[in-house]
């Protein structure tokens, strides 16, 4: 079974657009948990354009009230972000190499360049009891380096897969992800995945073994506008448990 962690950034963005606490991110997160998701994800960017630092504190308190529900906090590891992680101690911290003004995450870490930094961060996160994960492209050389840094997991960045799937020409791309995931597992790394996964492409992606968690937000939110969140979450959970019809 693959765990489903729902990214709440778009809910926070909708709230921020009107200057009111509506929709309330915690209330929405609680509803998702009650529907059966295994985790919540947020990415509190430097400009706070969607998830705010206070949301991380509030969501950490929310998940503490439920057994087995995890909070995954993504972000670029500047000093503000690291202090937020230290203060909230989420179950998982996913390190993402995005610039402050970036529209969205669009690449994984280059560990040829950032190995020492990631190694240090992995040690720091372990020392406070937080599982570490890093955003990574499906590159076996990068996977080998990731294992040497001491991180606990990688999150495979799946945009190239989603784009290929939309063109119905994804076999070669999927093979690259499968090889990266297999190698990561052999090297003792957990494997997560995320970015542009949706109801159309997720089942094919999860033919890859070893995927522990998928983080899905933008597509899930849009699909929920058309179909209703209860129906959409039910469909995702069926795919993640291998029960989709």
mmCIF file of C-alpha atoms in Angstrom:
data_model
loop_
_atom_site.group_PDB
_atom_site.id
_atom_site.type_symbol
_atom_site.label_atom_id
_atom_site.label_comp_id
_atom_site.label_asym_id
_atom_site.label_seq_id
_atom_site.Cartn_x
_atom_site.Cartn_y
_atom_site.Cartn_z
ATOM 1 C CA UNK A 1 0.000 0.000 0.000
ATOM 2 C CA UNK A 2 1.136 3.545 -0.808
ATOM 3 C CA UNK A 3 0.246 6.292 1.660
ATOM 4 C CA UNK A 4 -1.691 9.281 0.337
ATOM 5 C CA UNK A 5 -0.554 12.648 1.682
ATOM 6 C CA UNK A 6 -2.692 15.553 0.491
ATOM 7 C CA UNK A 7 -0.945 18.861 -0.146
ATOM 8 C CA UNK A 8 -2.992 21.712 1.320
ATOM 9 C CA UNK A 9 -1.216 24.599 -0.403
ATOM 10 C CA UNK A 10 -4.080 25.351 -2.777
ATOM 11 C CA UNK A 11 -6.565 25.410 0.109
ATOM 12 C CA UNK A 12 -4.352 27.944 1.870
ATOM 13 C CA UNK A 13 -4.033 29.957 -1.350
ATOM 14 C CA UNK A 14 -7.814 30.094 -1.697
ATOM 15 C CA UNK A 15 -8.104 31.259 1.907
ATOM 16 C CA UNK A 16 -5.476 33.956 1.441
ATOM 17 C CA UNK A 17 -7.178 35.347 -1.661
ATOM 18 C CA UNK A 18 -10.026 36.824 0.399
ATOM 19 C CA UNK A 19 -8.204 37.895 3.533
ATOM 20 C CA UNK A 20 -10.379 35.700 5.739
ATOM 21 C CA UNK A 21 -9.811 32.371 7.421
ATOM 22 C CA UNK A 22 -12.094 30.616 4.955
ATOM 23 C CA UNK A 23 -11.626 27.899 3.982
ATOM 24 C CA UNK A 24 -9.924 27.018 7.243
ATOM 25 C CA UNK A 25 -6.906 24.850 6.492
ATOM 26 C CA UNK A 26 -7.141 22.829 9.715
ATOM 27 C CA UNK A 27 -10.851 22.137 9.244
ATOM 28 C CA UNK A 28 -10.220 20.984 5.694
ATOM 29 C CA UNK A 29 -7.281 18.857 6.807
ATOM 30 C CA UNK A 30 -9.419 17.221 9.494
ATOM 31 C CA UNK A 31 -12.044 16.347 6.893
ATOM 32 C CA UNK A 32 -9.405 14.708 4.704
ATOM 33 C CA UNK A 33 -8.179 12.651 7.650
ATOM 34 C CA UNK A 34 -11.738 11.567 8.384
ATOM 35 C CA UNK A 35 -12.036 10.487 4.748
ATOM 36 C CA UNK A 36 -9.045 8.186 5.244
ATOM 37 C CA UNK A 37 -5.908 9.927 3.987
ATOM 38 C CA UNK A 38 -2.711 8.948 5.754
ATOM 39 C CA UNK A 39 -0.993 12.316 5.733
ATOM 40 C CA UNK A 40 -1.057 16.046 5.082
ATOM 41 C CA UNK A 41 1.625 18.010 3.243
ATOM 42 C CA UNK A 42 2.363 21.732 3.170
ATOM 43 C CA UNK A 43 5.070 23.858 1.593
ATOM 44 C CA UNK A 44 5.432 27.136 3.510
ATOM 45 C CA UNK A 45 7.326 29.257 1.004
ATOM 46 C CA UNK A 46 9.377 32.263 1.938
ATOM 47 C CA UNK A 47 6.738 34.702 0.655
ATOM 48 C CA UNK A 48 3.929 32.875 2.526
ATOM 49 C CA UNK A 49 1.777 33.075 -0.596
ATOM 50 C CA UNK A 50 -0.208 30.017 0.375
ATOM 51 C CA UNK A 51 0.726 27.987 3.462
ATOM 52 C CA UNK A 52 1.839 30.246 6.312
ATOM 53 C CA UNK A 53 4.213 29.297 9.088
ATOM 54 C CA UNK A 54 1.337 29.369 11.582
ATOM 55 C CA UNK A 55 -0.477 26.750 9.493
ATOM 56 C CA UNK A 56 2.390 24.356 10.148
ATOM 57 C CA UNK A 57 2.016 24.812 13.898
ATOM 58 C CA UNK A 58 -1.765 24.347 13.653
ATOM 59 C CA UNK A 59 -1.565 21.263 11.450
ATOM 60 C CA UNK A 60 1.068 19.678 13.685
ATOM 61 C CA UNK A 61 -1.393 19.997 16.549
ATOM 62 C CA UNK A 62 -4.157 18.534 14.381
ATOM 63 C CA UNK A 63 -2.298 15.380 13.330
ATOM 64 C CA UNK A 64 -1.163 14.771 16.905
ATOM 65 C CA UNK A 65 -4.788 14.013 17.735
ATOM 66 C CA UNK A 66 -4.905 11.095 15.268
ATOM 67 C CA UNK A 67 -2.977 7.836 15.377
ATOM 68 C CA UNK A 68 -0.911 7.095 12.302
ATOM 69 C CA UNK A 69 -1.439 10.404 10.514
ATOM 70 C CA UNK A 70 1.727 12.174 9.382
ATOM 71 C CA UNK A 71 2.578 15.778 8.625
ATOM 72 C CA UNK A 72 5.084 16.331 5.820
ATOM 73 C CA UNK A 73 6.559 19.820 5.565
ATOM 74 C CA UNK A 74 8.328 20.708 2.322
ATOM 75 C CA UNK A 75 10.581 23.652 1.700
ATOM 76 C CA UNK A 76 13.867 25.236 0.850
ATOM 77 C CA UNK A 77 16.202 24.837 3.833
ATOM 78 C CA UNK A 78 16.946 28.457 4.677
ATOM 79 C CA UNK A 79 17.260 29.534 8.309
ATOM 80 C CA UNK A 80 13.587 30.487 8.670
ATOM 81 C CA UNK A 81 12.447 27.109 7.363
ATOM 82 C CA UNK A 82 14.835 25.169 9.558
ATOM 83 C CA UNK A 83 13.706 27.082 12.630
ATOM 84 C CA UNK A 84 10.091 26.247 11.725
ATOM 85 C CA UNK A 85 10.978 22.556 11.477
ATOM 86 C CA UNK A 86 12.765 22.700 14.818
ATOM 87 C CA UNK A 87 9.737 24.342 16.448
ATOM 88 C CA UNK A 88 7.104 21.995 14.995
ATOM 89 C CA UNK A 89 9.006 18.721 14.457
ATOM 90 C CA UNK A 90 6.806 17.239 11.738
ATOM 91 C CA UNK A 91 6.994 13.545 10.984
ATOM 92 C CA UNK A 92 8.808 14.245 7.726
ATOM 93 C CA UNK A 93 10.718 17.173 6.272
ATOM 94 C CA UNK A 94 11.151 17.185 2.503
ATOM 95 C CA UNK A 95 13.986 19.433 1.347
ATOM 96 C CA UNK A 96 13.288 21.147 -1.977
ATOM 97 C CA UNK A 97 15.833 23.155 -4.021
ATOM 98 C CA UNK A 98 13.537 25.975 -5.129
ATOM 99 C CA UNK A 99 14.315 29.690 -5.268
ATOM 100 C CA UNK A 100 12.235 32.204 -3.252
ATOM 101 C CA UNK A 101 10.537 33.604 -6.383
ATOM 102 C CA UNK A 102 9.924 30.238 -8.064
ATOM 103 C CA UNK A 103 6.355 29.565 -9.201
ATOM 104 C CA UNK A 104 6.556 25.906 -8.220
ATOM 105 C CA UNK A 105 9.188 23.236 -7.653
ATOM 106 C CA UNK A 106 10.614 22.095 -10.986
ATOM 107 C CA UNK A 107 13.743 20.020 -10.360
ATOM 108 C CA UNK A 108 15.489 17.823 -7.842
ATOM 109 C CA UNK A 109 18.712 18.435 -5.945
ATOM 110 C CA UNK A 110 22.029 18.185 -7.765
ATOM 111 C CA UNK A 111 24.011 16.273 -5.167
ATOM 112 C CA UNK A 112 27.250 16.668 -7.075
ATOM 113 C CA UNK A 113 26.965 20.296 -6.014
ATOM 114 C CA UNK A 114 25.014 20.108 -2.746
ATOM 115 C CA UNK A 115 26.166 16.838 -1.176
ATOM 116 C CA UNK A 116 27.809 18.359 1.905
ATOM 117 C CA UNK A 117 24.835 20.575 2.635
ATOM 118 C CA UNK A 118 22.320 17.753 2.384
ATOM 119 C CA UNK A 119 24.523 15.489 4.501
ATOM 120 C CA UNK A 120 24.607 18.121 7.242
ATOM 121 C CA UNK A 121 20.854 18.713 7.044
ATOM 122 C CA UNK A 122 20.136 14.979 7.241
ATOM 123 C CA UNK A 123 22.163 14.790 10.445
ATOM 124 C CA UNK A 124 20.386 17.817 11.899
ATOM 125 C CA UNK A 125 16.936 16.426 11.130
ATOM 126 C CA UNK A 126 17.801 13.032 12.584
ATOM 127 C CA UNK A 127 19.030 14.701 15.769
ATOM 128 C CA UNK A 128 15.561 16.207 16.371
ATOM 129 C CA UNK A 129 13.646 13.067 15.414
ATOM 130 C CA UNK A 130 12.394 14.228 12.013
ATOM 131 C CA UNK A 131 12.504 11.918 8.998
ATOM 132 C CA UNK A 132 14.402 13.496 6.114
ATOM 133 C CA UNK A 133 13.478 13.347 2.458
ATOM 134 C CA UNK A 134 14.902 15.179 -0.544
ATOM 135 C CA UNK A 135 13.371 16.090 -3.882
ATOM 136 C CA UNK A 136 15.207 14.133 -6.573
ATOM 137 C CA UNK A 137 15.028 13.548 -10.311
ATOM 138 C CA UNK A 138 14.918 9.895 -11.477
ATOM 139 C CA UNK A 139 18.681 9.752 -11.970
ATOM 140 C CA UNK A 140 20.474 6.704 -10.599
ATOM 141 C CA UNK A 141 23.710 8.635 -10.014
ATOM 142 C CA UNK A 142 21.784 11.095 -7.857
ATOM 143 C CA UNK A 143 20.124 8.207 -6.015
ATOM 144 C CA UNK A 144 23.522 6.697 -5.193
ATOM 145 C CA UNK A 145 24.714 10.028 -3.833
ATOM 146 C CA UNK A 146 21.495 10.485 -1.868
ATOM 147 C CA UNK A 147 22.092 7.207 -0.057
ATOM 148 C CA UNK A 148 25.534 8.411 0.975
ATOM 149 C CA UNK A 149 24.201 11.667 2.460
ATOM 150 C CA UNK A 150 22.298 9.810 5.166
ATOM 151 C CA UNK A 151 18.804 11.012 4.235
ATOM 152 C CA UNK A 152 15.973 8.640 5.053
ATOM 153 C CA UNK A 153 13.965 8.991 1.851
ATOM 154 C CA UNK A 154 13.874 10.553 -1.572
ATOM 155 C CA UNK A 155 10.830 12.082 -3.237
ATOM 156 C CA UNK A 156 10.929 11.419 -6.953
ATOM 157 C CA UNK A 157 9.917 14.543 -8.874
ATOM 158 C CA UNK A 158 7.276 13.273 -11.288
ATOM 159 C CA UNK A 159 6.556 16.125 -13.720
ATOM 160 C CA UNK A 160 8.359 14.463 -16.627
ATOM 161 C CA UNK A 161 6.324 11.303 -16.041
ATOM 162 C CA UNK A 162 3.057 13.267 -15.915
ATOM 163 C CA UNK A 163 3.890 15.097 -19.138
ATOM 164 C CA UNK A 164 4.770 11.862 -20.913
ATOM 165 C CA UNK A 165 1.630 10.172 -19.625
ATOM 166 C CA UNK A 166 -0.506 13.004 -20.980
ATOM 167 C CA UNK A 167 0.997 12.253 -24.416
ATOM 168 C CA UNK A 168 0.321 8.526 -23.950
ATOM 169 C CA UNK A 169 4.003 7.817 -24.523
ATOM 170 C CA UNK A 170 5.436 7.132 -21.096
ATOM 171 C CA UNK A 171 6.930 3.635 -21.063
ATOM 172 C CA UNK A 172 10.551 4.785 -21.285
ATOM 173 C CA UNK A 173 10.040 7.545 -18.753
ATOM 174 C CA UNK A 174 8.292 5.178 -16.354
ATOM 175 C CA UNK A 175 11.192 2.739 -16.694
ATOM 176 C CA UNK A 176 13.617 5.452 -15.558
ATOM 177 C CA UNK A 177 11.514 6.064 -12.456
ATOM 178 C CA UNK A 178 11.230 2.341 -11.807
ATOM 179 C CA UNK A 179 15.006 1.894 -12.009
ATOM 180 C CA UNK A 180 15.603 4.842 -9.674
ATOM 181 C CA UNK A 181 13.064 3.551 -7.156
ATOM 182 C CA UNK A 182 14.492 0.024 -7.259
ATOM 183 C CA UNK A 183 18.020 1.279 -6.701
ATOM 184 C CA UNK A 184 16.928 3.552 -3.866
ATOM 185 C CA UNK A 185 15.211 0.650 -2.136
ATOM 186 C CA UNK A 186 18.290 -1.555 -2.567
ATOM 187 C CA UNK A 187 20.403 1.188 -0.982
ATOM 188 C CA UNK A 188 18.103 1.452 2.016
ATOM 189 C CA UNK A 189 16.232 4.614 1.033
ATOM 190 C CA UNK A 190 12.488 5.016 1.294
ATOM 191 C CA UNK A 191 10.839 6.291 -1.870
ATOM 192 C CA UNK A 192 8.122 8.947 -2.082
ATOM 193 C CA UNK A 193 6.815 10.644 -5.219
ATOM 194 C CA UNK A 194 5.015 13.788 -6.174
ATOM 195 C CA UNK A 195 4.292 16.609 -8.624
ATOM 196 C CA UNK A 196 1.505 16.579 -11.220
ATOM 197 C CA UNK A 197 0.265 13.130 -10.229
ATOM 198 C CA UNK A 198 -3.496 12.818 -10.704
ATOM 199 C CA UNK A 199 -6.367 10.367 -11.042
ATOM 200 C CA UNK A 200 -5.462 9.658 -14.665
ATOM 201 C CA UNK A 201 -1.774 8.864 -14.248
ATOM 202 C CA UNK A 202 -1.338 7.629 -10.676
ATOM 203 C CA UNK A 203 -2.339 3.994 -11.181
ATOM 204 C CA UNK A 204 0.232 3.487 -13.944
ATOM 205 C CA UNK A 205 2.909 5.140 -11.814
ATOM 206 C CA UNK A 206 2.138 2.871 -8.878
ATOM 207 C CA UNK A 207 2.946 -0.190 -10.950
ATOM 208 C CA UNK A 208 6.434 0.724 -9.692
ATOM 209 C CA UNK A 209 7.165 -1.180 -6.473
ATOM 210 C CA UNK A 210 8.601 0.476 -3.374
ATOM 211 C CA UNK A 211 6.617 3.768 -3.504
ATOM 212 C CA UNK A 212 5.849 4.482 0.153
ATOM 213 C CA UNK A 213 3.996 7.791 -0.219
ATOM 214 C CA UNK A 214 2.585 10.098 -2.858
ATOM 215 C CA UNK A 215 1.982 13.768 -2.183
ATOM 216 C CA UNK A 216 -0.788 15.255 -4.332
ATOM 217 C CA UNK A 217 -2.325 18.707 -4.100
ATOM 218 C CA UNK A 218 -2.966 20.824 -7.177
ATOM 219 C CA UNK A 219 -4.609 18.170 -9.346
ATOM 220 C CA UNK A 220 -6.548 16.733 -6.423
ATOM 221 C CA UNK A 221 -7.950 20.168 -5.596
ATOM 222 C CA UNK A 222 -9.012 20.794 -9.195
ATOM 223 C CA UNK A 223 -10.546 17.328 -9.488
ATOM 224 C CA UNK A 224 -12.464 18.005 -6.284
ATOM 225 C CA UNK A 225 -14.030 21.103 -7.849
ATOM 226 C CA UNK A 226 -15.530 18.901 -10.543
ATOM 227 C CA UNK A 227 -16.314 15.735 -8.624
ATOM 228 C CA UNK A 228 -16.433 16.640 -4.939
ATOM 229 C CA UNK A 229 -13.641 16.005 -2.459
ATOM 230 C CA UNK A 230 -15.240 12.936 -0.874
ATOM 231 C CA UNK A 231 -15.460 11.147 -4.226
ATOM 232 C CA UNK A 232 -11.964 12.185 -5.286
ATOM 233 C CA UNK A 233 -10.320 11.043 -2.049
ATOM 234 C CA UNK A 234 -12.137 7.712 -2.299
ATOM 235 C CA UNK A 235 -10.749 7.210 -5.815
ATOM 236 C CA UNK A 236 -7.210 8.090 -4.783
ATOM 237 C CA UNK A 237 -7.317 5.728 -1.829
ATOM 238 C CA UNK A 238 -8.548 2.935 -4.073
ATOM 239 C CA UNK A 239 -5.597 3.499 -6.401
ATOM 240 C CA UNK A 240 -3.099 3.685 -3.540
ATOM 241 C CA UNK A 241 -4.348 0.431 -2.056
ATOM 242 C CA UNK A 242 -4.451 -1.322 -5.422
ATOM 243 C CA UNK A 243 -8.234 -1.641 -5.315
ATOM 244 C CA UNK A 244 -9.106 0.670 -8.212
ATOM 245 C CA UNK A 245 -11.515 -0.900 -10.660
#
